[in-house]
mmCIF file of C-alpha atoms in Angstrom:
data_model
loop_
_atom_site.group_PDB
_atom_site.id
_atom_site.type_symbol
_atom_site.label_atom_id
_atom_site.label_comp_id
_atom_site.label_asym_id
_atom_site.label_seq_id
_atom_site.Cartn_x
_atom_site.Cartn_y
_atom_site.Cartn_z
ATOM 1 C CA MET A 10 -96.216 24.651 117.835
ATOM 2 C CA THR A 11 -98.731 27.436 117.237
ATOM 3 C CA THR A 12 -98.950 30.495 115.037
ATOM 4 C CA THR A 13 -100.902 33.714 114.832
ATOM 5 C CA HIS A 14 -100.070 34.417 111.162
ATOM 6 C CA ARG A 15 -99.862 32.446 107.940
ATOM 7 C CA SER A 16 -96.470 30.778 108.203
ATOM 8 C CA PHE A 17 -95.481 30.814 104.539
ATOM 9 C CA VAL A 18 -94.600 33.900 102.528
ATOM 10 C CA SER A 19 -97.233 35.385 100.217
ATOM 11 C CA TYR A 20 -95.176 36.350 97.199
ATOM 12 C CA ILE A 21 -98.197 37.945 95.565
ATOM 13 C CA ASP A 22 -98.572 40.363 98.489
ATOM 14 C CA ARG A 23 -94.850 40.920 98.900
ATOM 15 C CA THR A 24 -94.054 41.657 95.257
ATOM 16 C CA ARG A 25 -97.094 43.912 94.890
ATOM 17 C CA ASP A 26 -95.892 46.108 97.771
ATOM 18 C CA TYR A 27 -92.273 45.969 96.619
ATOM 19 C CA TYR A 28 -93.069 47.111 93.086
ATOM 20 C CA ALA A 29 -95.465 49.762 94.392
ATOM 21 C CA ALA A 30 -92.545 51.159 96.395
ATOM 22 C CA GLN A 31 -90.590 51.325 93.139
ATOM 23 C CA GLY A 32 -93.296 53.470 91.606
ATOM 24 C CA TYR A 33 -95.205 50.856 89.635
ATOM 25 C CA GLU A 34 -98.755 51.908 90.321
ATOM 26 C CA ARG A 35 -100.660 49.095 88.665
ATOM 27 C CA PRO A 36 -100.024 45.778 90.431
ATOM 28 C CA TYR A 37 -99.195 42.676 88.425
ATOM 29 C CA ALA A 38 -102.312 40.568 87.863
ATOM 30 C CA TRP A 39 -101.366 36.965 88.580
ATOM 31 C CA ALA A 40 -103.077 34.084 86.818
ATOM 32 C CA ARG A 41 -105.897 32.600 88.870
ATOM 33 C CA HIS A 42 -108.157 29.649 88.091
ATOM 34 C CA THR A 43 -110.722 27.726 90.053
ATOM 35 C CA GLU A 44 -110.361 24.618 87.899
ATOM 36 C CA ALA A 45 -107.240 22.770 86.826
ATOM 37 C CA PRO A 46 -106.757 20.065 84.196
ATOM 38 C CA PHE A 47 -105.759 16.569 85.230
ATOM 39 C CA THR A 48 -104.306 13.641 83.285
ATOM 40 C CA PRO A 49 -103.695 10.326 85.057
ATOM 41 C CA LEU A 50 -100.397 8.525 84.490
ATOM 42 C CA PRO A 51 -100.553 6.719 81.140
ATOM 43 C CA ARG A 52 -98.623 3.719 82.480
ATOM 44 C CA PRO A 53 -96.788 2.701 85.651
ATOM 45 C CA LEU A 54 -94.132 5.234 86.654
ATOM 46 C CA ALA A 55 -91.401 2.614 86.243
ATOM 47 C CA GLU A 56 -92.269 2.624 82.525
ATOM 48 C CA CYS A 57 -92.382 6.439 82.220
ATOM 49 C CA ARG A 58 -89.772 8.686 80.673
ATOM 50 C CA VAL A 59 -89.450 11.867 82.708
ATOM 51 C CA GLY A 60 -88.942 15.379 81.308
ATOM 52 C CA VAL A 61 -87.645 18.402 83.225
ATOM 53 C CA VAL A 62 -88.362 22.110 82.715
ATOM 54 C CA THR A 63 -86.620 24.990 84.526
ATOM 55 C CA THR A 64 -86.885 28.780 84.622
ATOM 56 C CA ALA A 65 -83.072 29.179 84.698
ATOM 57 C CA SER A 66 -81.221 30.208 81.511
ATOM 58 C CA PRO A 67 -78.006 29.118 79.832
ATOM 59 C CA TRP A 68 -74.991 30.684 81.545
ATOM 60 C CA ARG A 69 -73.959 34.133 80.354
ATOM 61 C CA GLU A 70 -71.105 36.231 81.596
ATOM 62 C CA GLY A 71 -71.436 39.735 82.913
ATOM 63 C CA GLU A 72 -75.101 40.305 82.242
ATOM 64 C CA SER A 73 -76.663 43.261 84.010
ATOM 65 C CA VAL A 74 -79.285 42.483 86.619
ATOM 66 C CA ASP A 75 -82.265 44.731 86.231
ATOM 67 C CA GLY A 76 -85.065 42.630 84.812
ATOM 68 C CA VAL A 77 -84.706 44.323 81.431
ATOM 69 C CA LEU A 78 -83.534 40.958 80.080
ATOM 70 C CA ARG A 79 -86.803 39.201 80.479
ATOM 71 C CA GLY A 80 -88.390 39.953 77.145
ATOM 72 C CA THR A 81 -85.311 38.728 75.317
ATOM 73 C CA LYS A 82 -85.390 35.174 76.642
ATOM 74 C CA THR A 83 -86.781 32.231 74.708
ATOM 75 C CA VAL A 84 -87.427 28.531 75.205
ATOM 76 C CA TYR A 85 -84.185 26.528 74.990
ATOM 77 C CA SER A 86 -82.954 22.974 75.496
ATOM 78 C CA LEU A 87 -79.590 21.695 76.742
ATOM 79 C CA PRO A 88 -78.148 18.186 77.264
ATOM 80 C CA ALA A 89 -78.756 16.736 80.720
ATOM 81 C CA GLU A 90 -75.304 15.162 80.772
ATOM 82 C CA PRO A 91 -72.850 16.375 81.701
ATOM 83 C CA LEU A 92 -74.825 18.421 84.202
ATOM 84 C CA PRO A 93 -74.215 22.152 83.536
ATOM 85 C CA GLU A 94 -71.811 23.520 86.132
ATOM 86 C CA LYS A 95 -73.870 26.683 86.355
ATOM 87 C CA LEU A 96 -76.947 28.281 84.886
ATOM 88 C CA TYR A 97 -77.908 31.945 84.723
ATOM 89 C CA THR A 98 -80.484 32.851 87.367
ATOM 90 C CA ASP A 99 -79.591 36.436 88.357
ATOM 91 C CA ASP A 100 -82.590 37.875 86.536
ATOM 92 C CA LEU A 101 -85.038 35.699 88.495
ATOM 93 C CA SER A 102 -86.625 36.791 91.764
ATOM 94 C CA TRP A 103 -85.087 34.222 94.080
ATOM 95 C CA ASP A 104 -83.927 35.162 97.572
ATOM 96 C CA LYS A 105 -80.442 36.481 96.903
ATOM 97 C CA GLU A 106 -79.869 37.506 100.518
ATOM 98 C CA THR A 107 -80.617 34.093 101.990
ATOM 99 C CA THR A 108 -79.358 31.519 99.541
ATOM 100 C CA HIS A 109 -77.495 30.948 96.252
ATOM 101 C CA THR A 110 -77.921 28.971 93.027
ATOM 102 C CA ARG A 111 -74.360 27.702 92.619
ATOM 103 C CA ASP A 112 -75.449 24.130 93.344
ATOM 104 C CA VAL A 113 -77.367 23.203 90.190
ATOM 105 C CA PRO A 114 -79.138 20.088 91.622
ATOM 106 C CA SER A 115 -80.747 22.365 94.216
ATOM 107 C CA PHE A 116 -82.996 23.695 91.450
ATOM 108 C CA LEU A 117 -82.564 21.231 88.557
ATOM 109 C CA PRO A 118 -83.148 17.622 89.666
ATOM 110 C CA LEU A 119 -81.200 15.861 86.920
ATOM 111 C CA PRO A 120 -78.765 13.788 89.042
ATOM 112 C CA GLN A 121 -81.649 12.804 91.288
ATOM 113 C CA LEU A 122 -83.669 11.540 88.300
ATOM 114 C CA ALA A 123 -80.637 9.756 86.836
ATOM 115 C CA ALA A 124 -80.306 7.874 90.138
ATOM 116 C CA PHE A 125 -84.005 6.968 90.151
ATOM 117 C CA ALA A 126 -83.692 5.736 86.544
ATOM 118 C CA ALA A 127 -80.691 3.585 87.472
ATOM 119 C CA GLU A 128 -82.732 2.062 90.290
ATOM 120 C CA GLY A 129 -85.719 1.362 88.032
ATOM 121 C CA ARG A 130 -88.069 3.792 89.768
ATOM 122 C CA ILE A 131 -88.613 5.521 86.390
ATOM 123 C CA ALA A 132 -87.946 4.228 82.872
ATOM 124 C CA ALA A 133 -85.543 6.986 81.904
ATOM 125 C CA ALA A 134 -84.174 10.312 83.078
ATOM 126 C CA PRO A 135 -84.179 13.082 80.473
ATOM 127 C CA ILE A 136 -81.381 13.223 77.937
ATOM 128 C CA ARG A 137 -81.959 16.977 77.730
ATOM 129 C CA PHE A 138 -83.806 19.541 79.800
ATOM 130 C CA HIS A 139 -85.819 22.565 78.727
ATOM 131 C CA GLY A 140 -85.953 26.165 79.868
ATOM 132 C CA VAL A 141 -88.940 28.469 79.747
ATOM 133 C CA PRO A 142 -88.798 32.240 80.343
ATOM 134 C CA THR A 143 -90.741 33.650 83.281
ATOM 135 C CA ASP A 144 -92.507 36.060 81.010
ATOM 136 C CA TYR A 145 -94.444 39.080 82.199
ATOM 137 C CA SER A 146 -96.930 38.296 79.448
ATOM 138 C CA GLN A 147 -99.140 35.354 80.389
ATOM 139 C CA ARG A 148 -100.410 35.348 76.827
ATOM 140 C CA ARG A 149 -96.913 34.731 75.502
ATOM 141 C CA THR A 150 -96.453 31.888 77.994
ATOM 142 C CA ARG A 151 -99.792 30.304 77.074
ATOM 143 C CA GLU A 152 -99.692 30.774 73.313
ATOM 144 C CA GLN A 153 -96.007 30.585 72.483
ATOM 145 C CA ASP A 154 -93.762 29.115 75.184
ATOM 146 C CA ALA A 155 -95.993 26.396 76.646
ATOM 147 C CA PRO A 156 -96.801 24.885 73.214
ATOM 148 C CA GLU A 157 -93.078 24.963 72.375
ATOM 149 C CA ILE A 158 -92.219 23.150 75.634
ATOM 150 C CA LEU A 159 -94.924 20.566 74.871
ATOM 151 C CA ALA A 160 -93.516 19.992 71.377
ATOM 152 C CA ARG A 161 -90.003 19.475 72.745
ATOM 153 C CA LEU A 162 -91.159 17.085 75.475
ATOM 154 C CA ARG A 163 -93.059 15.091 72.833
ATOM 155 C CA GLU A 164 -89.905 14.950 70.694
ATOM 156 C CA ASP A 165 -88.182 13.472 73.752
ATOM 157 C CA GLU A 166 -91.064 10.987 74.141
ATOM 158 C CA ALA A 167 -91.509 12.158 77.728
ATOM 159 C CA ASP A 168 -94.489 10.576 79.505
ATOM 160 C CA VAL A 169 -94.478 12.943 82.498
ATOM 161 C CA ALA A 170 -92.732 16.218 83.397
ATOM 162 C CA LEU A 171 -91.226 17.789 86.487
ATOM 163 C CA LEU A 172 -91.591 21.567 86.271
ATOM 164 C CA VAL A 173 -89.215 23.394 88.578
ATOM 165 C CA PRO A 174 -89.548 27.189 88.848
ATOM 166 C CA LEU A 175 -86.943 28.983 90.941
ATOM 167 C CA MET B 29 -94.385 27.822 85.016
ATOM 168 C CA SER B 30 -97.826 27.016 86.450
ATOM 169 C CA LEU B 31 -99.372 28.041 83.123
ATOM 170 C CA VAL B 32 -97.005 25.621 81.385
ATOM 171 C CA ALA B 33 -98.131 22.853 83.758
ATOM 172 C CA ARG B 34 -101.753 23.531 82.871
ATOM 173 C CA HIS B 35 -100.988 23.535 79.149
ATOM 174 C CA LEU B 36 -99.057 20.248 79.236
ATOM 175 C CA GLU B 37 -101.625 18.559 81.420
ATOM 176 C CA ALA B 38 -104.532 19.671 79.228
ATOM 177 C CA ALA B 39 -102.667 18.184 76.257
ATOM 178 C CA GLY B 40 -102.395 14.824 78.054
ATOM 179 C CA LEU B 41 -98.960 15.049 79.679
ATOM 180 C CA PRO B 42 -99.033 14.580 83.476
ATOM 181 C CA THR B 43 -96.982 17.171 85.371
ATOM 182 C CA VAL B 44 -95.786 18.006 88.843
ATOM 183 C CA VAL B 45 -94.581 21.472 89.847
ATOM 184 C CA VAL B 46 -91.767 21.506 92.417
ATOM 185 C CA GLY B 47 -91.523 24.917 94.026
ATOM 186 C CA SER B 48 -91.638 27.299 96.965
ATOM 187 C CA ALA B 49 -93.945 30.139 95.887
ATOM 188 C CA ARG B 50 -97.034 28.511 97.295
ATOM 189 C CA ASP B 51 -99.557 31.271 96.753
ATOM 190 C CA ILE B 52 -98.513 31.959 93.163
ATOM 191 C CA VAL B 53 -98.749 28.287 92.166
ATOM 192 C CA GLU B 54 -101.974 27.558 94.054
ATOM 193 C CA GLU B 55 -103.793 30.678 92.842
ATOM 194 C CA CYS B 56 -102.942 29.721 89.272
ATOM 195 C CA GLY B 57 -104.098 26.181 89.949
ATOM 196 C CA VAL B 58 -101.932 23.256 88.847
ATOM 197 C CA PRO B 59 -102.569 19.518 88.729
ATOM 198 C CA ARG B 60 -99.865 18.508 91.242
ATOM 199 C CA PHE B 61 -97.575 20.624 93.419
ATOM 200 C CA VAL B 62 -94.726 19.695 95.757
ATOM 201 C CA PHE B 63 -94.191 22.611 98.097
ATOM 202 C CA SER B 64 -91.136 23.195 100.272
ATOM 203 C CA ASP B 65 -91.311 26.138 102.655
ATOM 204 C CA PHE B 66 -87.932 27.451 101.526
ATOM 205 C CA PRO B 67 -86.653 30.802 100.327
ATOM 206 C CA LEU B 68 -87.033 31.020 96.547
ATOM 207 C CA GLY B 69 -84.066 29.605 94.641
ATOM 208 C CA ASN B 70 -83.653 25.989 95.759
ATOM 209 C CA PRO B 71 -86.964 24.201 95.192
ATOM 210 C CA CYS B 72 -85.176 20.824 94.990
ATOM 211 C CA GLY B 73 -83.471 21.138 98.382
ATOM 212 C CA VAL B 74 -80.799 22.925 100.363
ATOM 213 C CA PRO B 75 -77.584 23.404 98.303
ATOM 214 C CA GLU B 76 -75.234 20.406 98.591
ATOM 215 C CA ASP B 77 -77.728 18.424 100.699
ATOM 216 C CA ARG B 78 -77.922 15.416 98.381
ATOM 217 C CA ALA B 79 -80.113 13.345 100.698
ATOM 218 C CA MET B 80 -82.740 16.078 100.914
ATOM 219 C CA GLN B 81 -82.556 16.733 97.168
ATOM 220 C CA ARG B 82 -83.144 13.039 96.472
ATOM 221 C CA SER B 83 -86.031 12.972 98.913
ATOM 222 C CA ILE B 84 -87.791 15.954 97.340
ATOM 223 C CA ALA B 85 -87.436 14.527 93.814
ATOM 224 C CA GLY B 86 -88.792 11.249 95.183
ATOM 225 C CA ILE B 87 -91.809 13.010 96.683
ATOM 226 C CA ALA B 88 -92.495 14.572 93.266
ATOM 227 C CA LEU B 89 -92.435 11.108 91.653
ATOM 228 C CA ASP B 90 -94.658 9.730 94.429
ATOM 229 C CA LEU B 91 -97.169 12.489 93.769
ATOM 230 C CA LEU B 92 -97.310 11.650 90.056
ATOM 231 C CA GLU B 93 -98.383 8.167 91.100
ATOM 232 C CA SER B 94 -100.709 9.010 93.968
ATOM 233 C CA ALA B 95 -102.689 12.106 92.930
ATOM 234 C CA VAL B 96 -106.246 11.401 91.799
ATOM 235 C CA HIS B 97 -107.522 14.996 91.664
ATOM 236 C CA PRO B 98 -106.042 18.233 90.287
ATOM 237 C CA ARG B 99 -104.733 20.892 92.694
ATOM 238 C CA THR B 100 -103.131 18.262 94.905
ATOM 239 C CA THR B 101 -100.431 19.910 97.022
ATOM 240 C CA VAL B 102 -97.932 17.967 99.103
ATOM 241 C CA GLN B 103 -95.721 19.884 101.529
ATOM 242 C CA THR B 104 -92.312 18.340 102.120
ATOM 243 C CA PRO B 105 -91.297 17.872 105.778
ATOM 244 C CA PHE B 106 -88.146 19.964 105.504
ATOM 245 C CA VAL B 107 -87.424 23.188 107.376
ATOM 246 C CA TRP B 108 -84.949 25.662 105.863
ATOM 247 C CA SER B 109 -83.626 26.770 109.233
ATOM 248 C CA GLU B 110 -84.826 27.307 112.772
ATOM 249 C CA ASP B 111 -84.307 31.005 112.135
ATOM 250 C CA GLU B 112 -87.226 32.111 109.970
ATOM 251 C CA SER B 113 -86.141 35.741 109.612
ATOM 252 C CA TRP B 114 -85.677 35.204 105.845
ATOM 253 C CA LYS B 115 -89.452 35.202 105.541
ATOM 254 C CA ASP B 116 -89.775 38.789 106.746
ATOM 255 C CA ALA B 117 -86.644 39.979 104.988
ATOM 256 C CA TYR B 118 -87.626 38.990 101.427
ATOM 257 C CA ALA B 119 -88.625 42.056 99.377
ATOM 258 C CA ARG B 120 -89.200 43.990 102.568
ATOM 259 C CA VAL B 121 -90.241 47.634 102.254
ATOM 260 C CA ASP B 122 -89.627 49.910 105.218
ATOM 261 C CA GLU B 123 -88.203 53.326 105.996
ATOM 262 C CA SER B 124 -84.636 52.079 105.593
ATOM 263 C CA ASN B 125 -85.044 51.342 101.865
ATOM 264 C CA ARG B 126 -88.120 53.230 100.668
ATOM 265 C CA GLU B 127 -86.172 56.052 99.013
ATOM 266 C CA ALA B 128 -83.651 53.657 97.454
ATOM 267 C CA LEU B 129 -86.466 51.567 95.978
ATOM 268 C CA ARG B 130 -88.105 54.636 94.496
ATOM 269 C CA ARG B 131 -84.831 55.603 92.787
ATOM 270 C CA GLN B 132 -84.279 52.020 91.607
ATOM 271 C CA GLY B 133 -87.698 52.019 89.943
ATOM 272 C CA GLU B 134 -86.965 55.291 88.198
ATOM 273 C CA ALA B 135 -83.620 54.012 86.945
ATOM 274 C CA ARG B 136 -85.179 50.824 85.601
ATOM 275 C CA ARG B 137 -87.917 52.678 83.763
ATOM 276 C CA ALA B 138 -85.313 54.962 82.217
ATOM 277 C CA ALA B 139 -83.250 51.929 81.099
ATOM 278 C CA GLN B 140 -86.310 50.303 79.570
ATOM 279 C CA ALA B 141 -87.238 53.514 77.766
ATOM 280 C CA ARG B 142 -83.686 53.700 76.333
ATOM 281 C CA MET B 143 -83.906 50.087 75.137
ATOM 282 C CA GLN B 144 -87.238 50.751 73.468
ATOM 283 C CA SER B 145 -86.006 53.863 71.690
ATOM 284 C CA GLN B 146 -83.046 51.882 70.295
ATOM 285 C CA GLN B 147 -85.297 49.183 68.800
#
């Protein structure tokens, strides 16, 4: 197999051009770092409680889809069991022409983690999961939402976290 | 979500991001990243494909155990479909939709202005 172009989609390039076509002249400035923090596992994975964070929201009926919602969303938590039958994702920029989000485990790995917990691969699956808004404001994410997610994961005594953006 | 990963990790909580927007996550820079070359929406696997979904979650757990440096990316072996036309179709701008996109942008800005004036 060979290729003459990068084979994966550049969402930074694609969304910049898409929003420019909608008349937004100043492109979104994505976060970029050359360094990243790193924390080794505190104990063997089989002894770790696992937390889960999603960008999906609690289900809501009949909401309009125009991105105007975004600023109104906040961090939330819901029980992991029973698995929600559906979550609200229409305001997120997933590929609505190619796929769908009606199958919750395709974007929220709670049954998968429950199975791994039952097999002893991890100490415990989460008893609740957390949602974080995909906020336009990186400052709000850094200063408000991320600390709130950390506080909730600590309440859950999570040792590690799977973060699953749509 | 990548900013959340960095915040948690800096506070001592190991994280792994499971996603499909490779450039966005890697430019931000996260400790651990499981990448599937899928359309956005199903980072844990094709809908209803329980075996694949289990495998991808397992790869995320493996990465928590195996990574020794930040910015470790693992690409899962799965292919969305032989037909890769979804890659060109996502958020495409061409002559067929340029005018519609311009109008859509105008309508959204008007809606946002209305919301702001009501607050």
